[in-house]
PDB file of C-alpha atoms in Angstrom:
ATOM      1  CA  ALA A   1     -10.005  -0.130   5.504  1.00 82.00           C
ATOM      2  CA  GLN A   2      -7.635   2.310   7.128  1.00 90.00           C
ATOM      3  CA  LYS A   3      -4.419   3.942   5.883  1.00 95.00           C
ATOM      4  CA  ILE A   4      -1.872   6.301   7.422  1.00 97.00           C
ATOM      5  CA  THR A   5       0.763   8.178   5.491  1.00 97.00           C
ATOM      6  CA  GLN A   6       3.926   9.769   6.983  1.00 97.00           C
ATOM      7  CA  THR A   7       6.070  10.841   3.902  1.00 93.00           C
ATOM      8  CA  GLN A   8       8.688  13.094   5.603  1.00 90.00           C
ATOM      9  CA  PRO A   9      12.244  11.970   5.302  1.00 81.00           C
ATOM     10  CA  GLY A  10      14.405  12.138   8.285  1.00 91.00           C
ATOM     11  CA  MET A  11      13.773  15.369  10.046  1.00 94.00           C
ATOM     12  CA  PHE A  12      16.260  17.634  12.028  1.00 96.00           C
ATOM     13  CA  VAL A  13      15.376  20.281  14.588  1.00 97.00           C
ATOM     14  CA  GLN A  14      17.554  22.240  16.864  1.00 97.00           C
ATOM     15  CA  GLU A  15      17.339  21.721  20.710  1.00 97.00           C
ATOM     16  CA  LYS A  16      14.718  23.975  22.239  1.00 97.00           C
ATOM     17  CA  GLU A  17      12.998  24.673  19.061  1.00 97.00           C
ATOM     18  CA  ALA A  18       9.612  23.316  17.889  1.00 98.00           C
ATOM     19  CA  VAL A  19       8.984  20.810  15.233  1.00 97.00           C
ATOM     20  CA  THR A  20       5.919  19.360  13.460  1.00 97.00           C
ATOM     21  CA  LEU A  21       5.654  15.833  12.264  1.00 98.00           C
ATOM     22  CA  ASP A  22       3.132  15.243   9.655  1.00 97.00           C
ATOM     23  CA  CYS A  23       0.454  12.547   9.423  1.00 98.00           C
ATOM     24  CA  THR A  24      -2.361  12.156   6.905  1.00 98.00           C
ATOM     25  CA  TYR A  25      -5.154   9.393   7.148  1.00 97.00           C
ATOM     26  CA  ASP A  26      -7.895   7.515   5.314  1.00 96.00           C
ATOM     27  CA  THR A  27     -10.835   5.740   6.708  1.00 92.00           C
ATOM     28  CA  SER A  28     -14.383   4.770   6.143  1.00 89.00           C
ATOM     29  CA  ASP A  29     -15.016   4.548   9.846  1.00 87.00           C
ATOM     30  CA  PRO A  30     -17.431   7.430  10.951  1.00 86.00           C
ATOM     31  CA  SER A  31     -15.460   7.415  14.610  1.00 87.00           C
ATOM     32  CA  TYR A  32     -11.875   7.022  14.918  1.00 91.00           C
ATOM     33  CA  GLY A  33      -8.947   7.693  17.085  1.00 92.00           C
ATOM     34  CA  LEU A  34      -5.612   8.962  16.154  1.00 95.00           C
ATOM     35  CA  PHE A  35      -2.300   8.235  18.068  1.00 96.00           C
ATOM     36  CA  TRP A  36       1.148   9.123  18.122  1.00 98.00           C
ATOM     37  CA  TYR A  37       3.957   6.896  19.511  1.00 98.00           C
ATOM     38  CA  LYS A  38       7.386   7.205  20.040  1.00 98.00           C
ATOM     39  CA  GLN A  39      10.073   4.547  19.428  1.00 96.00           C
ATOM     40  CA  PRO A  40      13.748   5.366  20.708  1.00 95.00           C
ATOM     41  CA  SER A  41      16.508   3.266  19.580  1.00 92.00           C
ATOM     42  CA  SER A  42      15.846   0.826  22.300  1.00 89.00           C
ATOM     43  CA  GLY A  43      12.622  -0.427  20.425  1.00 89.00           C
ATOM     44  CA  GLU A  44       9.835   0.150  22.809  1.00 89.00           C
ATOM     45  CA  MET A  45       6.882   2.085  21.416  1.00 94.00           C
ATOM     46  CA  ILE A  46       5.867   4.797  24.203  1.00 96.00           C
ATOM     47  CA  PHE A  47       2.444   6.493  23.815  1.00 96.00           C
ATOM     48  CA  LEU A  48       2.522   9.973  23.443  1.00 97.00           C
ATOM     49  CA  ILE A  49      -0.934  11.596  22.749  1.00 97.00           C
ATOM     50  CA  TYR A  50      -4.354  10.663  21.570  1.00 95.00           C
ATOM     51  CA  GLN A  51      -7.322  12.461  19.701  1.00 95.00           C
ATOM     52  CA  GLY A  52     -10.618  11.376  18.999  1.00 92.00           C
ATOM     53  CA  SER A  53     -12.347  12.187  15.588  1.00 92.00           C
ATOM     54  CA  TYR A  54     -15.343  13.801  17.606  1.00 90.00           C
ATOM     55  CA  ASP A  55     -13.149  15.878  20.041  1.00 89.00           C
ATOM     56  CA  GLN A  56     -13.724  19.724  19.871  1.00 86.00           C
ATOM     57  CA  GLN A  57     -10.329  20.672  21.044  1.00 93.00           C
ATOM     58  CA  ASN A  58      -6.692  19.701  19.651  1.00 95.00           C
ATOM     59  CA  ALA A  59      -5.120  17.261  22.095  1.00 95.00           C
ATOM     60  CA  THR A  60      -2.239  18.303  24.277  1.00 97.00           C
ATOM     61  CA  GLU A  61      -0.173  16.552  26.656  1.00 96.00           C
ATOM     62  CA  GLY A  62       2.896  18.461  28.012  1.00 97.00           C
ATOM     63  CA  ARG A  63       5.239  19.406  25.348  1.00 98.00           C
ATOM     64  CA  TYR A  64       3.176  17.356  22.600  1.00 98.00           C
ATOM     65  CA  SER A  65       0.107  18.597  20.823  1.00 97.00           C
ATOM     66  CA  LEU A  66      -1.868  17.487  18.172  1.00 97.00           C
ATOM     67  CA  ASN A  67      -2.647  19.543  15.025  1.00 96.00           C
ATOM     68  CA  PHE A  68      -5.999  17.983  14.011  1.00 96.00           C
ATOM     69  CA  GLN A  69      -7.604  18.953  10.853  1.00 95.00           C
ATOM     70  CA  LYS A  70     -10.394  16.668  10.116  1.00 94.00           C
ATOM     71  CA  ALA A  71     -11.497  18.032   6.648  1.00 93.00           C
ATOM     72  CA  ARG A  72      -7.733  17.655   5.394  1.00 95.00           C
ATOM     73  CA  LYS A  73      -7.717  14.326   7.544  1.00 96.00           C
ATOM     74  CA  SER A  74      -4.613  15.117   8.974  1.00 97.00           C
ATOM     75  CA  ALA A  75      -3.046  14.770  12.465  1.00 97.00           C
ATOM     76  CA  ASN A  76       0.249  16.294  12.643  1.00 98.00           C
ATOM     77  CA  LEU A  77       2.081  16.038  15.824  1.00 98.00           C
ATOM     78  CA  VAL A  78       3.943  19.358  17.287  1.00 98.00           C
ATOM     79  CA  ILE A  79       6.657  18.861  19.744  1.00 98.00           C
ATOM     80  CA  SER A  80       7.698  22.035  21.476  1.00 97.00           C
ATOM     81  CA  ALA A  81      11.187  22.864  23.211  1.00 96.00           C
ATOM     82  CA  SER A  82      12.747  19.961  21.624  1.00 97.00           C
ATOM     83  CA  GLN A  83      15.157  18.055  23.932  1.00 97.00           C
ATOM     84  CA  LEU A  84      18.015  15.509  22.865  1.00 97.00           C
ATOM     85  CA  GLY A  85      16.004  12.750  24.303  1.00 97.00           C
ATOM     86  CA  ASP A  86      13.273  13.332  21.832  1.00 98.00           C
ATOM     87  CA  SER A  87      15.525  11.929  19.228  1.00 98.00           C
ATOM     88  CA  ALA A  88      13.734   8.739  18.015  1.00 97.00           C
ATOM     89  CA  MET A  89      11.182   7.329  15.408  1.00 97.00           C
ATOM     90  CA  TYR A  90       7.810   8.634  15.485  1.00 98.00           C
ATOM     91  CA  PHE A  91       4.680   6.930  14.382  1.00 98.00           C
ATOM     92  CA  CYS A  92       1.171   8.007  13.756  1.00 98.00           C
ATOM     93  CA  ALA A  93      -1.578   5.203  14.149  1.00 97.00           C
ATOM     94  CA  MET A  94      -5.179   5.164  14.035  1.00 95.00           C
ATOM     95  CA  ARG A  95      -8.116   2.787  15.025  1.00 91.00           C
ATOM     96  CA  ALA A  96     -11.802   2.485  14.544  1.00 85.00           C
ATOM     97  CA  ILE A  97     -13.907   3.453  17.627  1.00 78.00           C
ATOM     98  CA  THR A  98     -16.921   1.640  16.507  1.00 70.00           C
ATOM     99  CA  GLY A  99     -16.642  -2.087  17.252  1.00 66.00           C
ATOM    100  CA  ALA A 100     -15.030  -4.020  19.521  1.00 64.00           C
ATOM    101  CA  ASN A 101     -11.543  -4.524  17.801  1.00 66.00           C
ATOM    102  CA  SER A 102      -9.100  -1.681  18.779  1.00 77.00           C
ATOM    103  CA  LYS A 103      -6.496  -2.869  16.365  1.00 89.00           C
ATOM    104  CA  LEU A 104      -4.006   0.044  15.220  1.00 94.00           C
ATOM    105  CA  THR A 105      -2.976   1.009  11.863  1.00 96.00           C
ATOM    106  CA  PHE A 106       0.400   2.158  11.891  1.00 97.00           C
ATOM    107  CA  GLY A 107       2.129   4.793   9.240  1.00 97.00           C
ATOM    108  CA  LYS A 108       5.991   4.123   8.271  1.00 96.00           C
ATOM    109  CA  GLY A 109       7.292   6.497  10.873  1.00 97.00           C
ATOM    110  CA  ILE A 110       9.570   9.628  10.961  1.00 96.00           C
ATOM    111  CA  THR A 111      12.957   9.874  12.219  1.00 97.00           C
ATOM    112  CA  LEU A 112      13.512  12.972  14.361  1.00 98.00           C
ATOM    113  CA  SER A 113      16.848  13.937  15.231  1.00 97.00           C
ATOM    114  CA  VAL A 114      17.497  16.908  17.611  1.00 97.00           C
ATOM    115  CA  ARG A 115      20.873  18.595  17.200  1.00 96.00           C
ATOM    116  CA  PRO A 116      22.558  20.196  20.423  1.00 95.00           C
TER     117      PRO A 116
ATOM    118  CA  GLY B   1       3.126  -0.562  38.284  1.00 60.00           C
ATOM    119  CA  ALA B   2       4.811  -2.992  35.859  1.00 85.00           C
ATOM    120  CA  GLY B   3       4.467  -2.557  32.358  1.00 93.00           C
ATOM    121  CA  VAL B   4       4.181  -5.167  29.369  1.00 96.00           C
ATOM    122  CA  SER B   5       7.098  -7.562  29.396  1.00 96.00           C
ATOM    123  CA  GLN B   6       8.168  -9.908  26.666  1.00 97.00           C
ATOM    124  CA  THR B   7      10.296 -12.784  26.720  1.00 97.00           C
ATOM    125  CA  PRO B   8      13.003 -13.483  25.144  1.00 97.00           C
ATOM    126  CA  SER B   9      14.221 -10.084  24.161  1.00 96.00           C
ATOM    127  CA  ASN B  10      16.170 -11.772  21.245  1.00 97.00           C
ATOM    128  CA  LYS B  11      15.744 -14.959  19.627  1.00 98.00           C
ATOM    129  CA  VAL B  12      17.860 -16.498  16.731  1.00 98.00           C
ATOM    130  CA  THR B  13      16.615 -19.767  15.325  1.00 97.00           C
ATOM    131  CA  GLU B  14      17.368 -21.929  12.011  1.00 97.00           C
ATOM    132  CA  LYS B  15      15.037 -21.959   9.192  1.00 97.00           C
ATOM    133  CA  GLY B  16      12.509 -24.689   9.815  1.00 97.00           C
ATOM    134  CA  LYS B  17      12.468 -24.640  13.562  1.00 98.00           C
ATOM    135  CA  TYR B  18       9.613 -23.755  15.912  1.00 98.00           C
ATOM    136  CA  VAL B  19       9.654 -20.767  18.107  1.00 98.00           C
ATOM    137  CA  GLU B  20       7.450 -19.344  21.092  1.00 98.00           C
ATOM    138  CA  LEU B  21       7.428 -15.818  21.925  1.00 98.00           C
ATOM    139  CA  ARG B  22       5.818 -14.978  25.378  1.00 98.00           C
ATOM    140  CA  CYS B  23       3.960 -11.854  26.470  1.00 98.00           C
ATOM    141  CA  ASP B  24       2.800 -10.796  29.809  1.00 97.00           C
ATOM    142  CA  PRO B  25       0.404  -7.723  29.873  1.00 96.00           C
ATOM    143  CA  ILE B  26      -0.081  -5.116  32.209  1.00 95.00           C
ATOM    144  CA  SER B  27      -2.130  -6.691  35.153  1.00 93.00           C
ATOM    145  CA  GLY B  28      -5.889  -6.144  34.579  1.00 90.00           C
ATOM    146  CA  HIS B  29      -5.644  -5.509  31.008  1.00 92.00           C
ATOM    147  CA  THR B  30      -8.380  -7.325  29.264  1.00 90.00           C
ATOM    148  CA  ALA B  31      -7.361  -6.769  25.790  1.00 92.00           C
ATOM    149  CA  LEU B  32      -3.870  -8.023  24.177  1.00 95.00           C
ATOM    150  CA  TYR B  33      -2.313  -7.496  20.731  1.00 96.00           C
ATOM    151  CA  TRP B  34       0.277  -8.585  18.597  1.00 97.00           C
ATOM    152  CA  TYR B  35       2.053  -6.819  16.101  1.00 98.00           C
ATOM    153  CA  ARG B  36       5.045  -7.686  13.961  1.00 98.00           C
ATOM    154  CA  GLN B  37       7.713  -4.839  12.939  1.00 97.00           C
ATOM    155  CA  SER B  38       9.989  -5.159  10.048  1.00 96.00           C
ATOM    156  CA  LEU B  39      12.933  -3.128   9.512  1.00 92.00           C
ATOM    157  CA  GLY B  40      12.095   0.403   8.392  1.00 89.00           C
ATOM    158  CA  GLN B  41       8.452   0.023   8.747  1.00 93.00           C
ATOM    159  CA  GLY B  42       5.637   0.458  11.173  1.00 96.00           C
ATOM    160  CA  PRO B  43       4.193  -2.317  13.160  1.00 97.00           C
ATOM    161  CA  GLU B  44       1.548  -4.487  11.543  1.00 97.00           C
ATOM    162  CA  PHE B  45      -1.386  -6.043  13.350  1.00 96.00           C
ATOM    163  CA  LEU B  46      -1.367  -9.744  13.763  1.00 97.00           C
ATOM    164  CA  ILE B  47      -4.090 -10.957  16.307  1.00 96.00           C
ATOM    165  CA  TYR B  48      -6.068  -9.464  19.116  1.00 93.00           C
ATOM    166  CA  PHE B  49      -7.685 -11.095  22.154  1.00 92.00           C
ATOM    167  CA  GLN B  50     -10.241 -10.162  24.303  1.00 89.00           C
ATOM    168  CA  GLY B  51      -9.903 -12.180  27.409  1.00 87.00           C
ATOM    169  CA  THR B  52      -9.261 -15.697  26.486  1.00 88.00           C
ATOM    170  CA  GLY B  53     -10.512 -15.730  23.076  1.00 87.00           C
ATOM    171  CA  ALA B  54      -8.910 -14.424  19.725  1.00 84.00           C
ATOM    172  CA  ALA B  55     -11.386 -11.932  18.635  1.00 83.00           C
ATOM    173  CA  ASP B  56      -9.422 -11.043  15.598  1.00 90.00           C
ATOM    174  CA  ASP B  57      -6.710 -13.228  13.865  1.00 92.00           C
ATOM    175  CA  SER B  58      -6.960 -11.799  10.315  1.00 92.00           C
ATOM    176  CA  GLY B  59      -3.524 -10.288  10.581  1.00 94.00           C
ATOM    177  CA  LEU B  60      -1.783 -13.836  10.899  1.00 96.00           C
ATOM    178  CA  PRO B  61       0.035 -14.112   7.484  1.00 95.00           C
ATOM    179  CA  ASN B  62      -0.513 -17.930   7.046  1.00 94.00           C
ATOM    180  CA  ASP B  63      -1.398 -21.177   9.127  1.00 95.00           C
ATOM    181  CA  ARG B  64       2.325 -21.478  10.744  1.00 97.00           C
ATOM    182  CA  PHE B  65       1.451 -18.569  12.798  1.00 97.00           C
ATOM    183  CA  PHE B  66      -0.958 -19.363  16.181  1.00 96.00           C
ATOM    184  CA  ALA B  67      -1.365 -17.730  19.221  1.00 96.00           C
ATOM    185  CA  VAL B  68      -3.073 -18.496  22.617  1.00 96.00           C
ATOM    186  CA  ARG B  69      -4.157 -16.724  25.840  1.00 95.00           C
ATOM    187  CA  PRO B  70      -5.641 -19.566  27.767  1.00 93.00           C
ATOM    188  CA  GLU B  71      -5.954 -17.886  31.130  1.00 91.00           C
ATOM    189  CA  GLY B  72      -6.879 -14.326  29.841  1.00 88.00           C
ATOM    190  CA  SER B  73      -3.511 -13.012  30.747  1.00 93.00           C
ATOM    191  CA  VAL B  74      -0.271 -14.229  29.440  1.00 96.00           C
ATOM    192  CA  SER B  75      -0.171 -14.902  25.710  1.00 97.00           C
ATOM    193  CA  THR B  76       2.123 -17.121  23.756  1.00 98.00           C
ATOM    194  CA  LEU B  77       2.826 -16.483  20.011  1.00 98.00           C
ATOM    195  CA  LYS B  78       3.754 -19.673  18.210  1.00 98.00           C
ATOM    196  CA  ILE B  79       5.518 -20.033  14.882  1.00 98.00           C
ATOM    197  CA  GLN B  80       6.112 -23.368  13.165  1.00 97.00           C
ATOM    198  CA  ARG B  81       8.462 -24.166  10.628  1.00 97.00           C
ATOM    199  CA  THR B  82      10.049 -20.645  10.532  1.00 98.00           C
ATOM    200  CA  GLU B  83      11.281 -18.930   7.366  1.00 97.00           C
ATOM    201  CA  ARG B  84      13.804 -16.316   6.915  1.00 97.00           C
ATOM    202  CA  GLY B  85      11.145 -13.769   6.238  1.00 96.00           C
ATOM    203  CA  ASP B  86       9.649 -14.430   9.412  1.00 97.00           C
ATOM    204  CA  SER B  87      12.733 -12.242  10.797  1.00 97.00           C
ATOM    205  CA  ALA B  88      11.231  -9.183  12.569  1.00 97.00           C
ATOM    206  CA  VAL B  89      10.485  -7.819  15.880  1.00 97.00           C
ATOM    207  CA  TYR B  90       7.376  -9.063  17.333  1.00 98.00           C
ATOM    208  CA  LEU B  91       5.630  -6.344  19.494  1.00 97.00           C
ATOM    209  CA  CYS B  92       2.766  -7.238  22.270  1.00 97.00           C
ATOM    210  CA  ALA B  93       0.609  -4.518  23.523  1.00 96.00           C
ATOM    211  CA  SER B  94      -2.367  -4.356  26.000  1.00 95.00           C
ATOM    212  CA  SER B  95      -5.231  -2.381  27.008  1.00 92.00           C
ATOM    213  CA  LEU B  96      -7.532  -1.978  29.845  1.00 88.00           C
ATOM    214  CA  THR B  97     -10.451  -2.192  27.670  1.00 76.00           C
ATOM    215  CA  ALA B  98     -11.085  -2.749  23.875  1.00 70.00           C
ATOM    216  CA  GLY B  99     -14.381  -1.227  22.278  1.00 66.00           C
ATOM    217  CA  VAL B 100     -15.760   0.485  25.129  1.00 66.00           C
ATOM    218  CA  VAL B 101     -17.481   3.695  24.078  1.00 63.00           C
ATOM    219  CA  GLY B 102     -15.875   6.704  25.396  1.00 64.00           C
ATOM    220  CA  SER B 103     -12.518   4.935  26.132  1.00 70.00           C
ATOM    221  CA  THR B 104      -9.335   5.464  24.157  1.00 73.00           C
ATOM    222  CA  ASP B 105      -8.458   1.929  24.623  1.00 82.00           C
ATOM    223  CA  THR B 106      -4.929   3.157  24.488  1.00 90.00           C
ATOM    224  CA  GLN B 107      -2.317   0.344  23.937  1.00 93.00           C
ATOM    225  CA  TYR B 108       0.822   0.019  25.743  1.00 95.00           C
ATOM    226  CA  PHE B 109       3.530  -2.015  24.286  1.00 96.00           C
ATOM    227  CA  GLY B 110       6.088  -4.115  25.527  1.00 96.00           C
ATOM    228  CA  PRO B 111       9.956  -4.054  24.518  1.00 94.00           C
ATOM    229  CA  GLY B 112       9.442  -6.629  21.788  1.00 96.00           C
ATOM    230  CA  THR B 113      11.035  -9.743  20.848  1.00 97.00           C
ATOM    231  CA  ARG B 114      13.825  -9.480  18.037  1.00 97.00           C
ATOM    232  CA  LEU B 115      13.434 -12.807  15.898  1.00 98.00           C
ATOM    233  CA  THR B 116      16.234 -13.893  13.489  1.00 98.00           C
ATOM    234  CA  VAL B 117      15.842 -16.793  11.570  1.00 98.00           C
ATOM    235  CA  LEU B 118      18.883 -17.897   9.736  1.00 96.00           C
TER     236      LEU B 118
END
């Protein structure tokens, strides 16, 4: 079984500053993948970044980077130089890599508000 | 190219009625997933198709829910005898591959169908 925990209340950040969104996970799978998705008020889930459990380096994708600490089972998302358009819900998710089923297990999400 | 599309975007129905929700995945994607998202929650897995077959339907809440993907592309989620508790946003996602070693199998989501059962 897999579990994703996102416990931060609504987050606020000033425009152009960096912000970290927390995610911890639990799984018995030896190999797994971690994802972050953004869901603006329009409702569509937008893929941001992926981290494999055996990747040697932390993933980066433009202004997004993933602070992956395997021993602590955490996969925090760092957004640098926040923009007003970053205001949205952010979901952390995971899936097992072994086996054919790539279904995702999601956390409850974190609301991020960027202030001008 | 075109992303995942879902129709209708909104569906209002009465308790006890039957509804169908449609998902058109990204062209060439072999894997298709249905999720349900209740207010204030993350999406929850319902069913996964690899090609035409349902490879995992363990997330379907009961036998009122059924999904098909007859030609390995478009999928329809069917809900019989709808209940007020079925009200949620139903999300569809597709990925190019599933379970391929070395692939991220990233899932790309559609805009969802908001179902309201009165």
